[in-house]
Coordinates of C-alpha atoms in Angstrom, one line a residue:
M1 CA 13.6 4.5 -27.2
R2 CA 16.9 6.1 -26.0
Y3 CA 18.7 5.4 -22.7
V4 CA 21.0 7.1 -20.3
F5 CA 23.2 4.5 -18.6
K6 CA 23.5 5.1 -14.9
K7 CA 25.2 2.5 -12.8
S8 CA 25.0 2.3 -9.0
G9 CA 28.1 3.5 -7.3
D10 CA 29.9 4.0 -10.6
K11 CA 31.5 7.4 -11.1
S12 CA 33.3 6.5 -14.3
D13 CA 32.5 8.3 -17.5
R14 CA 30.6 5.4 -19.0
K15 CA 27.6 7.7 -19.3
K16 CA 29.6 9.5 -22.0
D17 CA 29.6 6.5 -24.3
P18 CA 27.3 6.7 -27.3
P19 CA 23.8 5.2 -26.7
A20 CA 24.4 2.0 -28.7
Q21 CA 27.6 1.3 -26.8
R22 CA 25.9 1.9 -23.5
A23 CA 23.2 -0.5 -24.5
V24 CA 25.8 -3.3 -25.1
I25 CA 27.6 -2.6 -21.9
H26 CA 24.3 -2.8 -20.0
R27 CA 23.2 -5.9 -21.7
T28 CA 26.4 -7.8 -21.0
S29 CA 26.8 -6.7 -17.4
K30 CA 26.5 -9.6 -15.0
R31 CA 26.0 -7.4 -12.0
R32 CA 22.5 -6.4 -13.0
I33 CA 19.6 -8.5 -14.1
C34 CA 17.6 -6.1 -16.3
S35 CA 16.8 -5.6 -19.9
V36 CA 18.3 -3.0 -22.1
A37 CA 14.9 -2.5 -23.6
K38 CA 13.5 -1.3 -20.2
Y39 CA 16.1 -0.2 -17.6
L40 CA 19.1 2.2 -17.7
K41 CA 20.1 1.8 -14.1
C42 CA 19.0 -1.1 -11.9
G43 CA 19.0 -1.8 -8.2
K44 CA 20.2 -5.0 -6.6
A45 CA 20.3 -8.2 -8.7
L46 CA 17.2 -10.3 -8.5
D47 CA 19.0 -13.2 -6.8
L48 CA 20.2 -10.9 -4.0
Q49 CA 16.7 -9.5 -3.5
Q50 CA 15.3 -13.1 -3.3
S51 CA 18.0 -14.1 -0.8
E52 CA 17.2 -11.1 1.4
Q53 CA 13.4 -11.8 1.2
A54 CA 14.0 -15.4 2.2
K55 CA 15.6 -14.3 5.4
V56 CA 12.7 -11.9 6.1
T57 CA 10.2 -14.7 5.5
E58 CA 12.0 -17.1 7.8
T59 CA 12.2 -14.5 10.6
V60 CA 8.6 -13.5 10.4
Q61 CA 7.4 -17.1 10.3
A62 CA 9.2 -17.8 13.5
I63 CA 7.8 -14.8 15.3
I64 CA 4.2 -15.6 14.2
R65 CA 4.6 -19.2 15.3
D66 CA 5.9 -18.2 18.7
V67 CA 3.0 -15.8 19.3
E68 CA 0.6 -18.6 18.3
L69 CA 2.2 -20.9 20.9
R70 CA 3.0 -18.6 23.8
G71 CA 0.7 -15.6 23.3
D72 CA 1.5 -12.5 25.5
A73 CA 4.7 -14.0 26.8
A74 CA 6.2 -14.1 23.3
V75 CA 4.9 -10.6 22.5
H76 CA 6.5 -9.2 25.6
E77 CA 9.8 -10.9 24.8
Y78 CA 10.0 -9.7 21.3
S79 CA 9.1 -6.2 22.4
A80 CA 11.8 -6.2 25.0
R81 CA 14.4 -7.6 22.6
L82 CA 13.6 -5.6 19.5
D83 CA 12.3 -2.3 20.8
R84 CA 13.6 -2.3 24.4
W85 CA 10.0 -1.8 25.5
E86 CA 8.7 -3.7 28.6
P87 CA 5.6 -2.0 30.0
A88 CA 3.2 -3.9 32.3
S89 CA 0.6 -3.3 29.6
F90 CA 1.0 -2.3 26.0
R91 CA -2.5 -0.7 25.9
L92 CA -2.6 2.9 26.9
T93 CA -5.0 4.1 29.5
Q94 CA -7.1 7.2 28.9
E95 CA -4.8 9.0 31.4
Q96 CA -1.7 8.1 29.3
I97 CA -3.4 9.2 26.1
D98 CA -4.4 12.6 27.7
E99 CA -0.8 13.0 29.0
A100 CA 0.6 12.3 25.5
M101 CA -1.7 14.9 24.0
R102 CA -0.6 17.5 26.5
E103 CA 3.0 17.0 25.4
V104 CA 2.2 18.0 21.8
S105 CA 2.0 21.7 20.8
Q106 CA -1.3 23.2 19.9
Q107 CA 0.1 23.9 16.4
T108 CA 0.7 20.2 15.9
I109 CA -2.8 19.3 17.2
D110 CA -4.3 21.9 14.8
D111 CA -2.3 20.5 11.9
I112 CA -3.4 16.9 12.7
I113 CA -7.0 18.1 12.9
F114 CA -6.7 19.8 9.5
A115 CA -5.1 16.8 7.8
Q116 CA -7.7 14.4 9.3
A117 CA -10.5 16.7 8.0
Q118 CA -9.2 16.4 4.5
I119 CA -8.9 12.6 4.7
R120 CA -12.3 12.3 6.3
R121 CA -14.0 14.5 3.7
F122 CA -12.6 12.6 0.7
A123 CA -13.4 9.2 2.4
E124 CA -17.0 10.4 3.0
L125 CA -17.3 11.3 -0.7
Q126 CA -16.0 7.9 -1.7
R127 CA -18.4 6.2 0.7
E128 CA -21.3 8.1 -0.9
A129 CA -20.3 6.7 -4.3
I130 CA -20.7 3.1 -3.0
R131 CA -24.4 2.1 -3.2
D132 CA -26.5 -0.8 -2.0
I133 CA -28.7 -2.1 -4.8
E134 CA -31.9 -4.2 -5.1
V135 CA -33.4 -5.0 -8.4
E136 CA -36.0 -7.3 -9.9
T137 CA -34.2 -9.1 -12.7
L138 CA -37.2 -11.3 -13.7
P139 CA -40.8 -11.2 -12.6
G140 CA -40.6 -12.3 -8.9
V141 CA -36.8 -12.6 -8.8
V142 CA -35.2 -9.9 -6.5
L143 CA -31.4 -9.7 -6.3
G144 CA -29.4 -7.2 -4.3
H145 CA -26.2 -6.4 -2.5
K146 CA -25.3 -4.6 0.8
N147 CA -22.0 -3.0 1.7
I148 CA -21.3 -4.2 5.2
P149 CA -18.5 -2.8 7.3
V150 CA -15.9 -5.2 8.7
N151 CA -16.5 -5.6 12.4
S152 CA -13.0 -5.0 13.7
V153 CA -9.8 -3.7 12.3
G154 CA -6.2 -3.5 13.5
C155 CA -4.4 -0.4 12.2
Y156 CA -0.6 -0.5 12.2
V157 CA 1.2 2.9 12.3
P158 CA 5.0 2.6 11.7
G159 CA 7.5 4.2 13.9
G160 CA 11.3 3.8 14.2
R161 CA 13.4 6.5 12.6
Y162 CA 10.3 8.2 11.2
P163 CA 7.2 8.3 13.3
M164 CA 4.5 7.9 10.6
V165 CA 1.9 10.1 12.3
A166 CA -0.1 10.4 9.0
S167 CA -0.7 6.6 8.8
A168 CA -3.0 7.1 11.8
H169 CA -5.2 9.4 9.7
M170 CA -5.1 7.2 6.6
S171 CA -6.2 4.0 8.4
I172 CA -8.2 5.0 11.5
V173 CA -10.2 7.9 10.0
T174 CA -11.0 5.9 6.8
A175 CA -12.1 2.9 8.8
K176 CA -14.3 5.2 10.9
V177 CA -16.0 6.6 7.8
A178 CA -16.6 3.1 6.6
G179 CA -18.5 2.3 9.8
V180 CA -16.1 -0.2 11.4
S181 CA -17.3 -1.0 15.0
R182 CA -13.9 -1.7 16.7
I183 CA -10.7 -0.1 15.6
I184 CA -7.5 -0.8 17.4
A185 CA -4.1 0.8 16.6
C186 CA -0.5 -0.3 17.3
T187 CA 2.6 1.8 17.0
P188 CA 6.1 1.1 18.3
P189 CA 7.9 3.2 20.9
I190 CA 10.6 5.6 19.8
D191 CA 13.8 5.3 21.7
G192 CA 11.9 3.8 24.7
V193 CA 9.3 6.7 24.8
I194 CA 5.6 6.8 23.9
P195 CA 5.4 8.7 20.5
A196 CA 3.1 11.6 21.7
A197 CA 2.3 13.0 18.2
T198 CA 1.3 9.6 16.9
V199 CA -0.8 8.8 19.9
S200 CA -2.5 12.2 19.6
A201 CA -3.3 11.4 15.9
M202 CA -4.7 8.0 16.8
A203 CA -6.9 9.4 19.5
L204 CA -8.2 12.3 17.4
A205 CA -8.9 9.9 14.6
G206 CA -11.1 7.8 16.9
A207 CA -9.2 4.6 17.7
D208 CA -11.0 2.5 20.3
E209 CA -7.8 1.0 21.7
I210 CA -4.2 2.2 21.4
Y211 CA -1.2 0.0 22.0
I212 CA 2.4 0.9 22.1
L213 CA 3.6 -2.2 20.3
G214 CA 5.5 -2.5 17.1
G215 CA 6.8 -4.9 14.4
V216 CA 5.8 -8.4 13.6
Q217 CA 4.8 -9.1 17.1
A218 CA 2.1 -6.3 16.9
L219 CA 0.7 -7.7 13.7
A220 CA 0.6 -11.2 15.1
A221 CA -1.0 -10.2 18.3
M222 CA -3.8 -8.3 16.5
A223 CA -4.4 -11.1 14.0
I224 CA -4.1 -14.1 16.3
G225 CA -5.2 -12.6 19.5
T226 CA -3.8 -13.0 23.0
D227 CA -5.2 -12.8 26.5
A228 CA -4.5 -9.0 26.4
I229 CA -5.5 -8.2 22.8
A230 CA -8.7 -9.5 21.3
P231 CA -8.2 -10.5 17.6
V232 CA -9.4 -8.4 14.8
D233 CA -10.9 -9.3 11.4
M234 CA -8.6 -7.2 9.3
L235 CA -5.1 -5.7 9.3
V236 CA -4.2 -2.4 7.5
G237 CA -1.3 0.0 7.3
P238 CA 2.1 0.3 5.8
G239 CA 5.4 -0.8 7.2
N240 CA 8.9 -2.2 6.5
A241 CA 9.7 -5.5 4.8
Y242 CA 9.0 -7.4 8.0
V243 CA 5.6 -5.8 8.5
A244 CA 4.6 -6.4 4.9
E245 CA 5.7 -10.1 5.1
A246 CA 3.8 -10.5 8.4
K247 CA 0.6 -9.3 6.7
R248 CA 1.3 -11.7 3.8
Q249 CA 1.6 -14.7 6.1
L250 CA -1.4 -13.7 8.3
F251 CA -3.6 -13.1 5.3
G252 CA -6.4 -15.7 5.3
R253 CA -6.9 -15.9 9.0
V254 CA -7.5 -12.1 8.7
G255 CA -8.1 -9.8 5.8
I256 CA -5.5 -7.2 4.8
D257 CA -5.6 -4.0 2.8
L258 CA -2.7 -4.7 0.6
L259 CA 1.0 -5.5 0.7
A260 CA 2.5 -2.0 1.2
G261 CA 6.3 -2.5 1.2
P262 CA 9.2 0.0 0.6
T263 CA 8.1 3.3 -0.9
E264 CA 8.4 3.7 -4.7
T265 CA 8.4 7.0 -6.6
L266 CA 8.5 7.5 -10.4
V267 CA 8.8 10.9 -12.0
I268 CA 7.7 11.2 -15.6
A269 CA 9.1 14.4 -17.1
D270 CA 9.6 16.2 -20.4
E271 CA 11.7 19.2 -21.4
T272 CA 9.4 21.6 -19.5
A273 CA 10.4 20.1 -16.2
D274 CA 13.3 21.2 -14.1
A275 CA 16.1 19.1 -12.7
E276 CA 15.9 20.6 -9.2
M277 CA 12.3 19.6 -8.7
I278 CA 12.8 16.1 -10.1
A279 CA 15.8 15.5 -7.8
C280 CA 14.0 16.9 -4.8
D281 CA 11.0 14.8 -5.3
I282 CA 12.9 11.5 -5.9
L283 CA 15.1 12.1 -2.8
G284 CA 12.2 13.2 -0.8
Q285 CA 10.8 9.7 -1.0
A286 CA 14.1 7.8 -1.1
E287 CA 14.7 8.9 2.5
H288 CA 12.0 6.4 3.6
G289 CA 14.6 3.7 3.5
P290 CA 17.6 2.2 1.7
T291 CA 15.4 -0.2 -0.2
S292 CA 13.1 2.5 -1.6
P293 CA 13.3 2.8 -5.5
G294 CA 13.3 6.1 -7.2
A295 CA 12.9 6.4 -11.0
L296 CA 12.9 9.0 -13.8
I297 CA 11.3 8.5 -17.2
T298 CA 11.9 11.4 -19.5
T299 CA 11.7 12.4 -23.1
S300 CA 14.8 14.7 -22.7
E301 CA 18.3 13.2 -22.4
S302 CA 19.7 16.5 -21.3
L303 CA 17.2 16.7 -18.5
A304 CA 18.0 13.1 -17.5
E305 CA 21.7 14.0 -17.2
A306 CA 20.9 17.2 -15.3
A307 CA 18.6 15.4 -12.9
M308 CA 21.3 12.8 -12.1
A309 CA 23.8 15.6 -11.4
E310 CA 21.3 17.5 -9.3
I311 CA 20.6 14.4 -7.2
E312 CA 24.3 14.1 -6.4
R313 CA 24.4 17.8 -5.5
Q314 CA 21.4 17.7 -3.2
L315 CA 22.7 14.6 -1.5
L316 CA 25.6 16.8 -0.2
T317 CA 23.2 18.8 2.0
L318 CA 20.2 16.6 2.6
P319 CA 19.9 15.8 6.3
T320 CA 18.7 12.2 5.4
A321 CA 21.4 11.7 2.7
D322 CA 22.7 8.5 4.4
I323 CA 19.4 6.8 3.7
A324 CA 18.3 8.6 0.5
G325 CA 21.7 8.2 -1.0
A326 CA 21.8 4.5 -0.4
A327 CA 18.3 4.1 -1.9
W328 CA 19.3 6.0 -5.0
R329 CA 22.6 4.2 -5.4
D330 CA 21.1 0.8 -5.1
N331 CA 17.6 1.2 -6.5
G332 CA 17.6 4.2 -8.8
I333 CA 16.3 4.0 -12.4
V334 CA 16.7 6.5 -15.3
I335 CA 15.1 5.9 -18.7
V336 CA 15.0 8.3 -21.7
V337 CA 12.2 7.6 -24.1
G338 CA 11.2 9.0 -27.5
N339 CA 7.8 10.3 -26.7
E340 CA 4.9 10.4 -24.2
E341 CA 3.4 7.1 -25.4
E342 CA 6.7 5.3 -24.8
A343 CA 6.9 6.9 -21.4
A344 CA 3.4 5.6 -20.5
V345 CA 4.3 2.1 -21.6
E346 CA 7.5 2.0 -19.5
A347 CA 5.6 3.6 -16.5
D348 CA 2.9 0.9 -16.7
K349 CA 5.7 -1.8 -16.7
L350 CA 7.2 -0.4 -13.5
A351 CA 3.7 -0.1 -11.9
F352 CA 5.1 2.1 -9.1
E353 CA 3.3 3.2 -6.0
H354 CA 3.7 7.0 -6.6
V355 CA 3.8 8.5 -10.1
E356 CA 4.5 12.3 -10.5
V357 CA 3.9 13.8 -13.9
L358 CA 5.9 16.9 -14.7
T359 CA 5.0 17.4 -18.4
K360 CA 3.3 20.0 -20.4
D361 CA 0.1 17.9 -20.6
P362 CA -0.3 15.8 -17.4
S363 CA -3.9 14.9 -18.4
F364 CA -2.4 12.6 -21.1
F365 CA -1.1 10.3 -18.4
L366 CA -4.3 10.5 -16.4
S367 CA -6.1 9.0 -19.3
R368 CA -3.4 6.7 -20.5
L369 CA -1.8 5.1 -17.4
T370 CA -3.3 2.0 -15.9
N371 CA -0.8 0.7 -13.3
Y372 CA 0.0 3.0 -10.4
G373 CA -0.9 3.6 -6.8
A374 CA -1.5 7.3 -6.9
L375 CA -1.0 10.0 -9.6
F376 CA 0.3 13.5 -8.9
L377 CA -0.4 15.7 -11.8
G378 CA 1.7 18.8 -12.5
P379 CA 4.4 20.5 -10.5
E380 CA 2.0 22.1 -8.1
T381 CA 1.4 18.9 -6.2
N382 CA 3.8 16.2 -5.0
V383 CA 4.0 12.9 -3.1
A384 CA 4.5 14.6 0.2
Y385 CA 1.1 16.2 -0.1
G386 CA -0.5 12.8 -0.6
D387 CA 1.5 11.3 2.1
K388 CA 0.5 13.8 4.8
V389 CA -2.5 16.0 4.2
I390 CA -4.2 16.5 0.9
G391 CA -6.9 13.9 1.4
T392 CA -6.1 10.9 -0.8
N393 CA -4.8 7.8 1.1
H394 CA -1.0 7.1 1.3
T395 CA -1.2 3.4 1.9
L396 CA -0.6 2.2 -1.7
P397 CA 0.4 -0.9 -3.6
T398 CA 4.1 -1.6 -4.2
K399 CA 6.2 -4.2 -5.9
K400 CA 4.0 -4.2 -9.0
A401 CA 0.8 -4.8 -7.0
A402 CA -0.6 -1.8 -8.8
R403 CA -1.3 -4.1 -11.7
Y404 CA -4.2 -5.6 -9.8
T405 CA -5.2 -3.3 -6.9
G406 CA -5.5 0.2 -5.8
G407 CA -4.6 1.6 -2.4
L408 CA -6.4 1.7 0.9
W409 CA -9.7 3.5 0.7
V410 CA -13.1 3.4 2.4
G411 CA -14.2 0.5 0.2
K412 CA -11.5 -1.8 1.6
F413 CA -13.3 -1.8 4.9
L414 CA -16.6 -2.9 3.3
K415 CA -17.8 -6.3 2.3
T416 CA -20.1 -6.3 -0.7
C417 CA -22.5 -9.2 0.1
T418 CA -25.3 -10.4 -2.1
Y419 CA -28.8 -11.7 -1.3
Q420 CA -31.8 -13.0 -3.2
R421 CA -35.5 -13.8 -2.8
C422 CA -38.2 -15.2 -5.1
T423 CA -41.9 -15.5 -5.3
P424 CA -43.3 -19.1 -5.5
E425 CA -44.0 -18.7 -9.3
A426 CA -40.5 -17.4 -9.9
S427 CA -38.9 -20.2 -7.8
A428 CA -40.7 -22.8 -9.9
L429 CA -39.4 -21.2 -13.1
I430 CA -35.8 -20.9 -11.9
G431 CA -35.9 -24.4 -10.5
E432 CA -36.5 -26.0 -13.8
Y433 CA -33.5 -24.3 -15.3
A434 CA -31.4 -25.0 -12.2
A435 CA -32.3 -28.7 -12.2
R436 CA -31.1 -29.2 -15.8
L437 CA -28.0 -27.2 -15.2
C438 CA -27.1 -29.2 -12.1
E439 CA -27.5 -32.5 -13.9
I440 CA -25.0 -31.4 -16.6
E441 CA -22.5 -31.0 -13.8
R442 CA -23.6 -34.3 -12.1
F443 CA -24.6 -32.5 -8.9
M444 CA -27.6 -34.6 -8.1
G445 CA -28.1 -33.2 -4.6
H446 CA -28.1 -29.7 -6.1
K447 CA -30.6 -30.9 -8.7
E448 CA -32.9 -32.2 -6.0
Q449 CA -32.8 -28.8 -4.2
A450 CA -34.2 -27.2 -7.3
L451 CA -36.8 -30.0 -8.1
L452 CA -38.1 -29.8 -4.6
R453 CA -39.1 -26.2 -5.2
V454 CA -40.5 -27.0 -8.7
R455 CA -42.8 -29.7 -7.1
R456 CA -43.7 -27.5 -4.2
Y457 CA -44.4 -24.2 -6.0
G458 CA -45.0 -25.4 -9.5
G459 CA -48.8 -25.7 -9.0
H460 CA -49.2 -22.0 -8.2

């Protein structure tokens, strides 16, 4: 494996050093906690990340506790303090929803409808792939499972600098396809104003209740319940570090989809890729926030150098360069590998949310990779398509969670619940085995449950 050294905020000519020397420099650097065998350019040191997360955890814990104790009063106070939003009611009336939709252009409405049609169609196909089953495993023994929709879901749609209209499609539409009975949606105001496009998307997606309420207080209100907001059974949707931490702390009293934190994007490229597209696609996701990692794994050192130069060039004109530039500076990663197999190994170690493949044979990575949120195969597609319109869901695992879960999909809203029944003869047969197995474990009450059936049905 070969590496290109890229250090955050360092415009020295270290990158001109020979590879071996760069490796030594990187290994001995105390500013970065990373292995020369994996990273070329790292983000913030691990201890700094942990310190920042500890502050987030403490803040979120205090807000949740306050909502538990004081309910709506606490929710109103946090909304006023953090969002400067103090309505008499956070829930929109039908008249307010209609007014918001009138503020949006017909083109925007048509675009939202198109995007939701793509998401709905793919979710419907996924739902068709999930089957209830019932089988006779032994004579007289019938086992089965049913896929039962969650009864109520709270969908969080982020706002702030970027009103995440598409998150309404991804959560509400998918929950509707799954058959969820009650779907409520929360989104923050934007500069003290109801976000009309987001509200329109929520309404068109089929939300039963729409609240203009953001942040941890929104998640807490939906999960815990207040006099004004009945609690839900599950929380879904992306958000910033505070939203992700709120979901983590509320998990258990409610279900969650996954912990979707700051956006991550990895581009895997070979010599057939071009630097302009790589830079564009990394920066296009880095603009989500200053903590959003962007990475490049490539088999071409010259391409790696060109891509880094192109990123700096594009930052000179990108309207969101203040955010994207900070994200690249603090969290960018560049790795040069010897072949596609090494690229796959390193990509699986990163386990990023989004993985774009810009190589001559993208299908290799479709068959080889195991840890990712979503794959984007070939230059014709990109993360923005998945984020907004193509049909796959954009709420995806981050922070290496792709090692054990996929993203939000129709199956997340379903509970696969088993059932069983027996004939009397089958019950007597199973009971004999069950009684002996229970005795091994010293569960004598369990044993008696089985023996009761043996005595009662064994004479049949």
